[in-house]
């Protein structure tokens, strides 16, 4: 049986996520201007700082206190190689610092990202950029907002008019990198240009507020996109698997475009990569 939550409950999830984003942003701002202790995870490009871990611990502890019956998935507490326990229960999916490499290198483009799913469907998304103090919020069926002002995607239908975003990713498998490079070549040949801000969350914020028309990425994780999926959908964009099928949040890949026509055009250009599952 599907899990039932009230509209009041979902609004409460949104308010709690905003509260935690603001508190986490204070920690991120303070740490940004200090020397950082940096460790690697899977390889030299997959980085983590003590701030990532501290924020995740604080946020999940607060959520467990407020919602003891809910489930929680966090980037830094995910067990390497083990699939996430993703159920119909209300689930909070957290990336404490999306754009850790930017954070480490003194680039202010990084974000706190927190999404909530119910029945495996994203229903709340909060993305907070602490340096410019910019808060993106969305609730399923209620629109997308930036600092309280409603935002909408810049809807176009032709790839020749699109600014497309994608990231290099943290993986360093040679075959994956080659396929990704070939895909970017196909897109660049046909589109107005490519952009990479170093953070999936920020890329999706750009699309939601009309500063780009598409995003495609393989080799990412559910915590990279859970919040952003709600935001771009509520801003009017289409979200799907890069193959053209429906989005599977655990599939580690996503295609977002500001119209279904545009999404289908981009999908047809791509050589698809299977990255396993979260």
PDB file of C-alpha atoms in Angstrom:
ATOM      1  CA  UNK A   1       0.000   0.000   0.000  1.00  0.00           C
ATOM      2  CA  UNK A   2       1.288   3.507  -0.791  1.00  0.00           C
ATOM      3  CA  UNK A   3       2.396   5.602   2.146  1.00  0.00           C
ATOM      4  CA  UNK A   4       0.018   8.481   2.854  1.00  0.00           C
ATOM      5  CA  UNK A   5       1.191  11.886   4.053  1.00  0.00           C
ATOM      6  CA  UNK A   6      -0.893  15.025   4.335  1.00  0.00           C
ATOM      7  CA  UNK A   7      -0.277  18.345   2.614  1.00  0.00           C
ATOM      8  CA  UNK A   8       0.403  19.758   6.051  1.00  0.00           C
ATOM      9  CA  UNK A   9       3.054  17.091   6.602  1.00  0.00           C
ATOM     10  CA  UNK A  10       4.787  17.896   3.310  1.00  0.00           C
ATOM     11  CA  UNK A  11       4.772  21.607   4.126  1.00  0.00           C
ATOM     12  CA  UNK A  12       6.378  20.725   7.441  1.00  0.00           C
ATOM     13  CA  UNK A  13       9.082  18.763   5.589  1.00  0.00           C
ATOM     14  CA  UNK A  14       9.803  21.809   3.462  1.00  0.00           C
ATOM     15  CA  UNK A  15      10.040  24.128   6.460  1.00  0.00           C
ATOM     16  CA  UNK A  16      12.349  21.717   8.272  1.00  0.00           C
ATOM     17  CA  UNK A  17      14.593  21.399   5.215  1.00  0.00           C
ATOM     18  CA  UNK A  18      14.883  25.192   4.947  1.00  0.00           C
ATOM     19  CA  UNK A  19      15.743  25.446   8.636  1.00  0.00           C
ATOM     20  CA  UNK A  20      18.504  22.833   8.285  1.00  0.00           C
ATOM     21  CA  UNK A  21      19.810  24.466   5.100  1.00  0.00           C
ATOM     22  CA  UNK A  22      20.253  27.803   6.854  1.00  0.00           C
ATOM     23  CA  UNK A  23      22.034  26.231   9.825  1.00  0.00           C
ATOM     24  CA  UNK A  24      24.298  24.196   7.542  1.00  0.00           C
ATOM     25  CA  UNK A  25      25.033  27.263   5.458  1.00  0.00           C
ATOM     26  CA  UNK A  26      26.486  29.002   8.513  1.00  0.00           C
ATOM     27  CA  UNK A  27      28.935  26.123   8.989  1.00  0.00           C
ATOM     28  CA  UNK A  28      29.845  26.127   5.304  1.00  0.00           C
ATOM     29  CA  UNK A  29      30.493  29.877   5.230  1.00  0.00           C
ATOM     30  CA  UNK A  30      32.689  29.701   8.296  1.00  0.00           C
ATOM     31  CA  UNK A  31      34.708  26.757   6.941  1.00  0.00           C
ATOM     32  CA  UNK A  32      35.025  28.175   3.421  1.00  0.00           C
ATOM     33  CA  UNK A  33      37.443  30.879   4.526  1.00  0.00           C
ATOM     34  CA  UNK A  34      39.625  28.568   6.624  1.00  0.00           C
ATOM     35  CA  UNK A  35      42.207  25.889   5.848  1.00  0.00           C
ATOM     36  CA  UNK A  36      40.480  22.596   5.121  1.00  0.00           C
ATOM     37  CA  UNK A  37      41.303  19.010   5.947  1.00  0.00           C
ATOM     38  CA  UNK A  38      40.771  17.090   2.704  1.00  0.00           C
ATOM     39  CA  UNK A  39      40.502  13.326   2.209  1.00  0.00           C
ATOM     40  CA  UNK A  40      39.821  11.223  -0.874  1.00  0.00           C
ATOM     41  CA  UNK A  41      37.129   8.573  -1.257  1.00  0.00           C
ATOM     42  CA  UNK A  42      37.161   6.427  -4.406  1.00  0.00           C
ATOM     43  CA  UNK A  43      39.996   8.261  -6.194  1.00  0.00           C
ATOM     44  CA  UNK A  44      42.027  11.481  -6.284  1.00  0.00           C
ATOM     45  CA  UNK A  45      39.087  13.406  -7.797  1.00  0.00           C
ATOM     46  CA  UNK A  46      36.449  12.199  -5.313  1.00  0.00           C
ATOM     47  CA  UNK A  47      37.003  14.512  -2.355  1.00  0.00           C
ATOM     48  CA  UNK A  48      35.534  15.030   1.093  1.00  0.00           C
ATOM     49  CA  UNK A  49      36.227  17.496   3.909  1.00  0.00           C
ATOM     50  CA  UNK A  50      35.564  17.401   7.611  1.00  0.00           C
ATOM     51  CA  UNK A  51      32.818  19.961   7.004  1.00  0.00           C
ATOM     52  CA  UNK A  52      30.895  17.526   4.753  1.00  0.00           C
ATOM     53  CA  UNK A  53      30.895  14.952   7.526  1.00  0.00           C
ATOM     54  CA  UNK A  54      30.040  17.396  10.295  1.00  0.00           C
ATOM     55  CA  UNK A  55      27.055  18.831   8.436  1.00  0.00           C
ATOM     56  CA  UNK A  56      25.729  15.400   7.525  1.00  0.00           C
ATOM     57  CA  UNK A  57      25.970  14.165  11.094  1.00  0.00           C
ATOM     58  CA  UNK A  58      24.193  17.244  12.444  1.00  0.00           C
ATOM     59  CA  UNK A  59      21.431  17.173   9.830  1.00  0.00           C
ATOM     60  CA  UNK A  60      20.651  13.482  10.108  1.00  0.00           C
ATOM     61  CA  UNK A  61      20.690  13.653  13.910  1.00  0.00           C
ATOM     62  CA  UNK A  62      18.183  16.521  13.800  1.00  0.00           C
ATOM     63  CA  UNK A  63      15.986  14.691  11.311  1.00  0.00           C
ATOM     64  CA  UNK A  64      16.008  11.457  13.319  1.00  0.00           C
ATOM     65  CA  UNK A  65      14.878  13.414  16.368  1.00  0.00           C
ATOM     66  CA  UNK A  66      12.077  15.133  14.444  1.00  0.00           C
ATOM     67  CA  UNK A  67      11.038  12.152  12.304  1.00  0.00           C
ATOM     68  CA  UNK A  68      12.122   8.902  13.999  1.00  0.00           C
ATOM     69  CA  UNK A  69      10.018   6.770  11.629  1.00  0.00           C
ATOM     70  CA  UNK A  70      11.533   8.227   8.447  1.00  0.00           C
ATOM     71  CA  UNK A  71      14.500   6.952   6.448  1.00  0.00           C
ATOM     72  CA  UNK A  72      17.698   8.818   5.613  1.00  0.00           C
ATOM     73  CA  UNK A  73      20.285   8.611   2.829  1.00  0.00           C
ATOM     74  CA  UNK A  74      23.403  10.776   3.051  1.00  0.00           C
ATOM     75  CA  UNK A  75      26.393  11.000   0.740  1.00  0.00           C
ATOM     76  CA  UNK A  76      29.010  10.648   3.455  1.00  0.00           C
ATOM     77  CA  UNK A  77      27.244   7.832   5.317  1.00  0.00           C
ATOM     78  CA  UNK A  78      26.385   5.758   2.249  1.00  0.00           C
ATOM     79  CA  UNK A  79      28.203   2.437   2.426  1.00  0.00           C
ATOM     80  CA  UNK A  80      30.552   2.014  -0.521  1.00  0.00           C
ATOM     81  CA  UNK A  81      29.338  -0.637  -2.932  1.00  0.00           C
ATOM     82  CA  UNK A  82      26.093  -1.341  -1.042  1.00  0.00           C
ATOM     83  CA  UNK A  83      22.788  -0.310  -2.590  1.00  0.00           C
ATOM     84  CA  UNK A  84      20.734   2.244  -0.712  1.00  0.00           C
ATOM     85  CA  UNK A  85      17.734   0.968   1.224  1.00  0.00           C
ATOM     86  CA  UNK A  86      15.206   3.003  -0.757  1.00  0.00           C
ATOM     87  CA  UNK A  87      11.569   2.351   0.159  1.00  0.00           C
ATOM     88  CA  UNK A  88       8.157   4.010  -0.065  1.00  0.00           C
ATOM     89  CA  UNK A  89       8.645   5.495   3.405  1.00  0.00           C
ATOM     90  CA  UNK A  90       9.358   9.238   3.659  1.00  0.00           C
ATOM     91  CA  UNK A  91      13.078   9.438   2.886  1.00  0.00           C
ATOM     92  CA  UNK A  92      15.426  12.391   3.319  1.00  0.00           C
ATOM     93  CA  UNK A  93      18.266  12.405   0.774  1.00  0.00           C
ATOM     94  CA  UNK A  94      21.161  14.701   1.650  1.00  0.00           C
ATOM     95  CA  UNK A  95      24.266  16.065  -0.001  1.00  0.00           C
ATOM     96  CA  UNK A  96      25.861  18.255   2.681  1.00  0.00           C
ATOM     97  CA  UNK A  97      28.155  20.042   0.197  1.00  0.00           C
ATOM     98  CA  UNK A  98      27.424  19.517  -3.474  1.00  0.00           C
ATOM     99  CA  UNK A  99      30.455  20.931  -5.228  1.00  0.00           C
ATOM    100  CA  UNK A 100      33.069  19.885  -2.674  1.00  0.00           C
ATOM    101  CA  UNK A 101      35.902  20.389  -5.180  1.00  0.00           C
ATOM    102  CA  UNK A 102      34.814  24.006  -5.676  1.00  0.00           C
ATOM    103  CA  UNK A 103      34.593  24.417  -1.892  1.00  0.00           C
ATOM    104  CA  UNK A 104      38.142  23.118  -1.470  1.00  0.00           C
ATOM    105  CA  UNK A 105      39.556  25.315  -4.243  1.00  0.00           C
ATOM    106  CA  UNK A 106      38.006  28.539  -2.980  1.00  0.00           C
ATOM    107  CA  UNK A 107      35.292  28.703  -5.652  1.00  0.00           C
ATOM    108  CA  UNK A 108      32.000  29.873  -4.112  1.00  0.00           C
ATOM    109  CA  UNK A 109      29.798  27.646  -6.310  1.00  0.00           C
ATOM    110  CA  UNK A 110      28.739  24.929  -3.862  1.00  0.00           C
ATOM    111  CA  UNK A 111      25.453  24.079  -2.217  1.00  0.00           C
ATOM    112  CA  UNK A 112      23.601  22.259   0.514  1.00  0.00           C
ATOM    113  CA  UNK A 113      21.068  19.921  -1.108  1.00  0.00           C
ATOM    114  CA  UNK A 114      18.237  18.127   0.705  1.00  0.00           C
ATOM    115  CA  UNK A 115      15.357  16.296  -0.937  1.00  0.00           C
ATOM    116  CA  UNK A 116      12.442  14.319   0.449  1.00  0.00           C
ATOM    117  CA  UNK A 117      10.742  11.394  -1.288  1.00  0.00           C
ATOM    118  CA  UNK A 118       7.446   9.692  -0.479  1.00  0.00           C
ATOM    119  CA  UNK A 119       6.561   6.465  -2.280  1.00  0.00           C
ATOM    120  CA  UNK A 120       9.941   6.902  -4.006  1.00  0.00           C
ATOM    121  CA  UNK A 121       8.720  10.147  -5.584  1.00  0.00           C
ATOM    122  CA  UNK A 122      10.592  13.413  -4.872  1.00  0.00           C
ATOM    123  CA  UNK A 123       8.154  15.811  -3.185  1.00  0.00           C
ATOM    124  CA  UNK A 124      10.372  18.445  -1.515  1.00  0.00           C
ATOM    125  CA  UNK A 125      13.644  19.985  -2.623  1.00  0.00           C
ATOM    126  CA  UNK A 126      15.805  22.627  -0.926  1.00  0.00           C
ATOM    127  CA  UNK A 127      19.121  23.824  -2.355  1.00  0.00           C
ATOM    128  CA  UNK A 128      21.035  26.557  -0.536  1.00  0.00           C
ATOM    129  CA  UNK A 129      24.091  28.424  -1.840  1.00  0.00           C
ATOM    130  CA  UNK A 130      25.592  29.921   1.308  1.00  0.00           C
ATOM    131  CA  UNK A 131      28.108  32.382  -0.139  1.00  0.00           C
ATOM    132  CA  UNK A 132      25.595  34.382  -2.230  1.00  0.00           C
ATOM    133  CA  UNK A 133      22.882  33.523   0.362  1.00  0.00           C
ATOM    134  CA  UNK A 134      20.559  32.093  -2.292  1.00  0.00           C
ATOM    135  CA  UNK A 135      17.817  29.645  -1.298  1.00  0.00           C
ATOM    136  CA  UNK A 136      15.996  27.532  -3.882  1.00  0.00           C
ATOM    137  CA  UNK A 137      12.881  25.730  -2.676  1.00  0.00           C
ATOM    138  CA  UNK A 138      10.226  23.546  -4.245  1.00  0.00           C
ATOM    139  CA  UNK A 139       7.303  21.423  -3.147  1.00  0.00           C
ATOM    140  CA  UNK A 140       5.484  19.057  -5.493  1.00  0.00           C
ATOM    141  CA  UNK A 141       2.504  20.807  -7.058  1.00  0.00           C
ATOM    142  CA  UNK A 142       3.321  24.159  -5.432  1.00  0.00           C
ATOM    143  CA  UNK A 143       5.945  25.713  -7.735  1.00  0.00           C
ATOM    144  CA  UNK A 144       9.648  26.519  -7.561  1.00  0.00           C
ATOM    145  CA  UNK A 145      11.129  29.544  -5.805  1.00  0.00           C
ATOM    146  CA  UNK A 146      14.404  31.419  -5.437  1.00  0.00           C
ATOM    147  CA  UNK A 147      14.598  33.515  -2.261  1.00  0.00           C
ATOM    148  CA  UNK A 148      10.824  33.420  -2.104  1.00  0.00           C
ATOM    149  CA  UNK A 149      10.242  34.575  -5.699  1.00  0.00           C
ATOM    150  CA  UNK A 150       8.612  32.139  -8.115  1.00  0.00           C
ATOM    151  CA  UNK A 151      10.866  30.947 -10.939  1.00  0.00           C
ATOM    152  CA  UNK A 152      10.179  29.210 -14.250  1.00  0.00           C
ATOM    153  CA  UNK A 153      12.327  27.453 -16.804  1.00  0.00           C
ATOM    154  CA  UNK A 154      13.107  29.020 -20.167  1.00  0.00           C
ATOM    155  CA  UNK A 155      11.118  26.663 -22.380  1.00  0.00           C
ATOM    156  CA  UNK A 156      12.567  25.956 -25.834  1.00  0.00           C
ATOM    157  CA  UNK A 157      12.130  23.040 -28.224  1.00  0.00           C
ATOM    158  CA  UNK A 158      15.265  22.952 -30.392  1.00  0.00           C
ATOM    159  CA  UNK A 159      18.736  21.898 -29.302  1.00  0.00           C
ATOM    160  CA  UNK A 160      20.242  24.573 -31.569  1.00  0.00           C
ATOM    161  CA  UNK A 161      18.823  27.162 -29.154  1.00  0.00           C
ATOM    162  CA  UNK A 162      19.895  25.381 -25.961  1.00  0.00           C
ATOM    163  CA  UNK A 163      22.648  26.048 -23.471  1.00  0.00           C
ATOM    164  CA  UNK A 164      23.439  22.588 -22.099  1.00  0.00           C
ATOM    165  CA  UNK A 165      25.085  21.708 -18.802  1.00  0.00           C
ATOM    166  CA  UNK A 166      27.056  18.634 -17.813  1.00  0.00           C
ATOM    167  CA  UNK A 167      29.858  17.711 -15.428  1.00  0.00           C
ATOM    168  CA  UNK A 168      33.029  15.673 -15.676  1.00  0.00           C
ATOM    169  CA  UNK A 169      32.042  13.562 -12.691  1.00  0.00           C
ATOM    170  CA  UNK A 170      34.298  11.935 -10.104  1.00  0.00           C
ATOM    171  CA  UNK A 171      34.787   8.608 -11.866  1.00  0.00           C
ATOM    172  CA  UNK A 172      38.027   8.033 -13.730  1.00  0.00           C
ATOM    173  CA  UNK A 173      37.213   4.864 -15.683  1.00  0.00           C
ATOM    174  CA  UNK A 174      38.752   5.401 -19.104  1.00  0.00           C
ATOM    175  CA  UNK A 175      35.822   3.951 -21.068  1.00  0.00           C
ATOM    176  CA  UNK A 176      33.309   6.103 -19.199  1.00  0.00           C
ATOM    177  CA  UNK A 177      35.387   9.241 -19.721  1.00  0.00           C
ATOM    178  CA  UNK A 178      35.731   8.530 -23.444  1.00  0.00           C
ATOM    179  CA  UNK A 179      31.986   7.957 -23.871  1.00  0.00           C
ATOM    180  CA  UNK A 180      31.178  11.071 -21.872  1.00  0.00           C
ATOM    181  CA  UNK A 181      33.599  13.116 -24.005  1.00  0.00           C
ATOM    182  CA  UNK A 182      31.992  11.791 -27.192  1.00  0.00           C
ATOM    183  CA  UNK A 183      28.555  12.747 -25.857  1.00  0.00           C
ATOM    184  CA  UNK A 184      29.737  16.268 -25.059  1.00  0.00           C
ATOM    185  CA  UNK A 185      31.172  16.563 -28.574  1.00  0.00           C
ATOM    186  CA  UNK A 186      27.772  15.638 -30.047  1.00  0.00           C
ATOM    187  CA  UNK A 187      25.991  18.171 -27.863  1.00  0.00           C
ATOM    188  CA  UNK A 188      28.483  20.969 -28.448  1.00  0.00           C
ATOM    189  CA  UNK A 189      28.264  20.471 -32.212  1.00  0.00           C
ATOM    190  CA  UNK A 190      24.494  21.012 -32.176  1.00  0.00           C
ATOM    191  CA  UNK A 191      23.821  23.351 -29.229  1.00  0.00           C
ATOM    192  CA  UNK A 192      24.627  26.953 -28.360  1.00  0.00           C
ATOM    193  CA  UNK A 193      27.218  25.862 -25.834  1.00  0.00           C
ATOM    194  CA  UNK A 194      28.187  23.851 -22.776  1.00  0.00           C
ATOM    195  CA  UNK A 195      28.520  24.900 -19.153  1.00  0.00           C
ATOM    196  CA  UNK A 196      29.767  23.115 -16.033  1.00  0.00           C
ATOM    197  CA  UNK A 197      29.429  24.770 -12.630  1.00  0.00           C
ATOM    198  CA  UNK A 198      30.937  21.899 -10.653  1.00  0.00           C
ATOM    199  CA  UNK A 199      27.693  20.994  -8.874  1.00  0.00           C
ATOM    200  CA  UNK A 200      24.651  19.106 -10.121  1.00  0.00           C
ATOM    201  CA  UNK A 201      22.477  21.002  -7.651  1.00  0.00           C
ATOM    202  CA  UNK A 202      23.627  24.351  -9.018  1.00  0.00           C
ATOM    203  CA  UNK A 203      23.260  23.206 -12.631  1.00  0.00           C
ATOM    204  CA  UNK A 204      19.635  22.298 -11.923  1.00  0.00           C
ATOM    205  CA  UNK A 205      19.035  25.618 -10.163  1.00  0.00           C
ATOM    206  CA  UNK A 206      20.297  27.376 -13.294  1.00  0.00           C
ATOM    207  CA  UNK A 207      17.783  25.507 -15.447  1.00  0.00           C
ATOM    208  CA  UNK A 208      14.939  26.173 -13.009  1.00  0.00           C
ATOM    209  CA  UNK A 209      15.500  29.933 -13.133  1.00  0.00           C
ATOM    210  CA  UNK A 210      16.016  30.187 -16.911  1.00  0.00           C
ATOM    211  CA  UNK A 211      19.821  30.304 -17.124  1.00  0.00           C
ATOM    212  CA  UNK A 212      20.196  27.189 -19.262  1.00  0.00           C
ATOM    213  CA  UNK A 213      17.928  24.729 -21.020  1.00  0.00           C
ATOM    214  CA  UNK A 214      19.271  21.208 -20.450  1.00  0.00           C
ATOM    215  CA  UNK A 215      21.408  19.058 -18.192  1.00  0.00           C
ATOM    216  CA  UNK A 216      22.639  15.516 -18.756  1.00  0.00           C
ATOM    217  CA  UNK A 217      24.829  13.482 -16.467  1.00  0.00           C
ATOM    218  CA  UNK A 218      25.981   9.938 -15.885  1.00  0.00           C
ATOM    219  CA  UNK A 219      27.966   8.643 -12.904  1.00  0.00           C
ATOM    220  CA  UNK A 220      26.162  10.739 -10.309  1.00  0.00           C
ATOM    221  CA  UNK A 221      24.161   9.701  -7.230  1.00  0.00           C
ATOM    222  CA  UNK A 222      20.679  10.119  -5.816  1.00  0.00           C
ATOM    223  CA  UNK A 223      21.888  12.759  -3.334  1.00  0.00           C
ATOM    224  CA  UNK A 224      23.205  14.879  -6.212  1.00  0.00           C
ATOM    225  CA  UNK A 225      19.781  15.183  -7.833  1.00  0.00           C
ATOM    226  CA  UNK A 226      16.967  14.392  -5.370  1.00  0.00           C
ATOM    227  CA  UNK A 227      16.311  18.023  -4.401  1.00  0.00           C
ATOM    228  CA  UNK A 228      17.000  19.411  -7.870  1.00  0.00           C
ATOM    229  CA  UNK A 229      14.524  17.069  -9.532  1.00  0.00           C
ATOM    230  CA  UNK A 230      11.663  18.636  -7.567  1.00  0.00           C
ATOM    231  CA  UNK A 231      12.930  22.130  -8.349  1.00  0.00           C
ATOM    232  CA  UNK A 232      13.201  21.709 -12.119  1.00  0.00           C
ATOM    233  CA  UNK A 233       9.906  19.860 -12.417  1.00  0.00           C
ATOM    234  CA  UNK A 234       8.105  22.575 -10.494  1.00  0.00           C
ATOM    235  CA  UNK A 235       9.771  25.172 -12.729  1.00  0.00           C
ATOM    236  CA  UNK A 236       8.271  23.432 -15.763  1.00  0.00           C
ATOM    237  CA  UNK A 237      11.139  21.265 -17.019  1.00  0.00           C
ATOM    238  CA  UNK A 238      11.038  17.632 -18.153  1.00  0.00           C
ATOM    239  CA  UNK A 239      13.035  15.019 -16.234  1.00  0.00           C
ATOM    240  CA  UNK A 240      13.817  11.558 -17.577  1.00  0.00           C
ATOM    241  CA  UNK A 241      16.459   8.877 -17.893  1.00  0.00           C
ATOM    242  CA  UNK A 242      18.983   9.734 -20.647  1.00  0.00           C
ATOM    243  CA  UNK A 243      17.659   6.738 -22.633  1.00  0.00           C
ATOM    244  CA  UNK A 244      14.265   8.441 -22.790  1.00  0.00           C
ATOM    245  CA  UNK A 245      12.546   6.229 -20.222  1.00  0.00           C
ATOM    246  CA  UNK A 246      11.162   7.438 -16.913  1.00  0.00           C
ATOM    247  CA  UNK A 247      13.514   8.706 -14.228  1.00  0.00           C
ATOM    248  CA  UNK A 248      14.810   6.159 -11.734  1.00  0.00           C
ATOM    249  CA  UNK A 249      16.350   8.122  -8.875  1.00  0.00           C
ATOM    250  CA  UNK A 250      18.716   5.259  -8.043  1.00  0.00           C
ATOM    251  CA  UNK A 251      19.996   4.743 -11.605  1.00  0.00           C
ATOM    252  CA  UNK A 252      22.861   7.253 -11.234  1.00  0.00           C
ATOM    253  CA  UNK A 253      21.965   9.179 -14.384  1.00  0.00           C
ATOM    254  CA  UNK A 254      19.546  11.900 -15.430  1.00  0.00           C
ATOM    255  CA  UNK A 255      18.464  14.077 -18.350  1.00  0.00           C
ATOM    256  CA  UNK A 256      16.684  17.376 -17.724  1.00  0.00           C
ATOM    257  CA  UNK A 257      15.415  19.696 -20.446  1.00  0.00           C
ATOM    258  CA  UNK A 258      12.973  22.569 -20.600  1.00  0.00           C
ATOM    259  CA  UNK A 259      10.678  20.696 -22.987  1.00  0.00           C
ATOM    260  CA  UNK A 260      10.097  17.046 -23.833  1.00  0.00           C
ATOM    261  CA  UNK A 261      10.999  17.761 -27.475  1.00  0.00           C
ATOM    262  CA  UNK A 262      14.401  19.045 -26.410  1.00  0.00           C
ATOM    263  CA  UNK A 263      14.946  16.111 -24.057  1.00  0.00           C
ATOM    264  CA  UNK A 264      14.183  13.611 -26.835  1.00  0.00           C
ATOM    265  CA  UNK A 265      16.575  15.348 -29.232  1.00  0.00           C
ATOM    266  CA  UNK A 266      19.408  15.203 -26.711  1.00  0.00           C
ATOM    267  CA  UNK A 267      18.642  11.608 -25.752  1.00  0.00           C
ATOM    268  CA  UNK A 268      18.975  10.552 -29.402  1.00  0.00           C
ATOM    269  CA  UNK A 269      22.538  11.984 -29.542  1.00  0.00           C
ATOM    270  CA  UNK A 270      23.870  10.075 -26.564  1.00  0.00           C
ATOM    271  CA  UNK A 271      25.808   6.872 -26.104  1.00  0.00           C
ATOM    272  CA  UNK A 272      24.466   5.632 -22.806  1.00  0.00           C
ATOM    273  CA  UNK A 273      26.534   4.633 -19.793  1.00  0.00           C
ATOM    274  CA  UNK A 274      25.445   2.126 -17.161  1.00  0.00           C
ATOM    275  CA  UNK A 275      26.916   3.071 -13.790  1.00  0.00           C
ATOM    276  CA  UNK A 276      25.164   0.550 -11.602  1.00  0.00           C
ATOM    277  CA  UNK A 277      22.716   1.604  -8.893  1.00  0.00           C
ATOM    278  CA  UNK A 278      22.784   3.537  -5.652  1.00  0.00           C
TER     279      UNK A 278
END
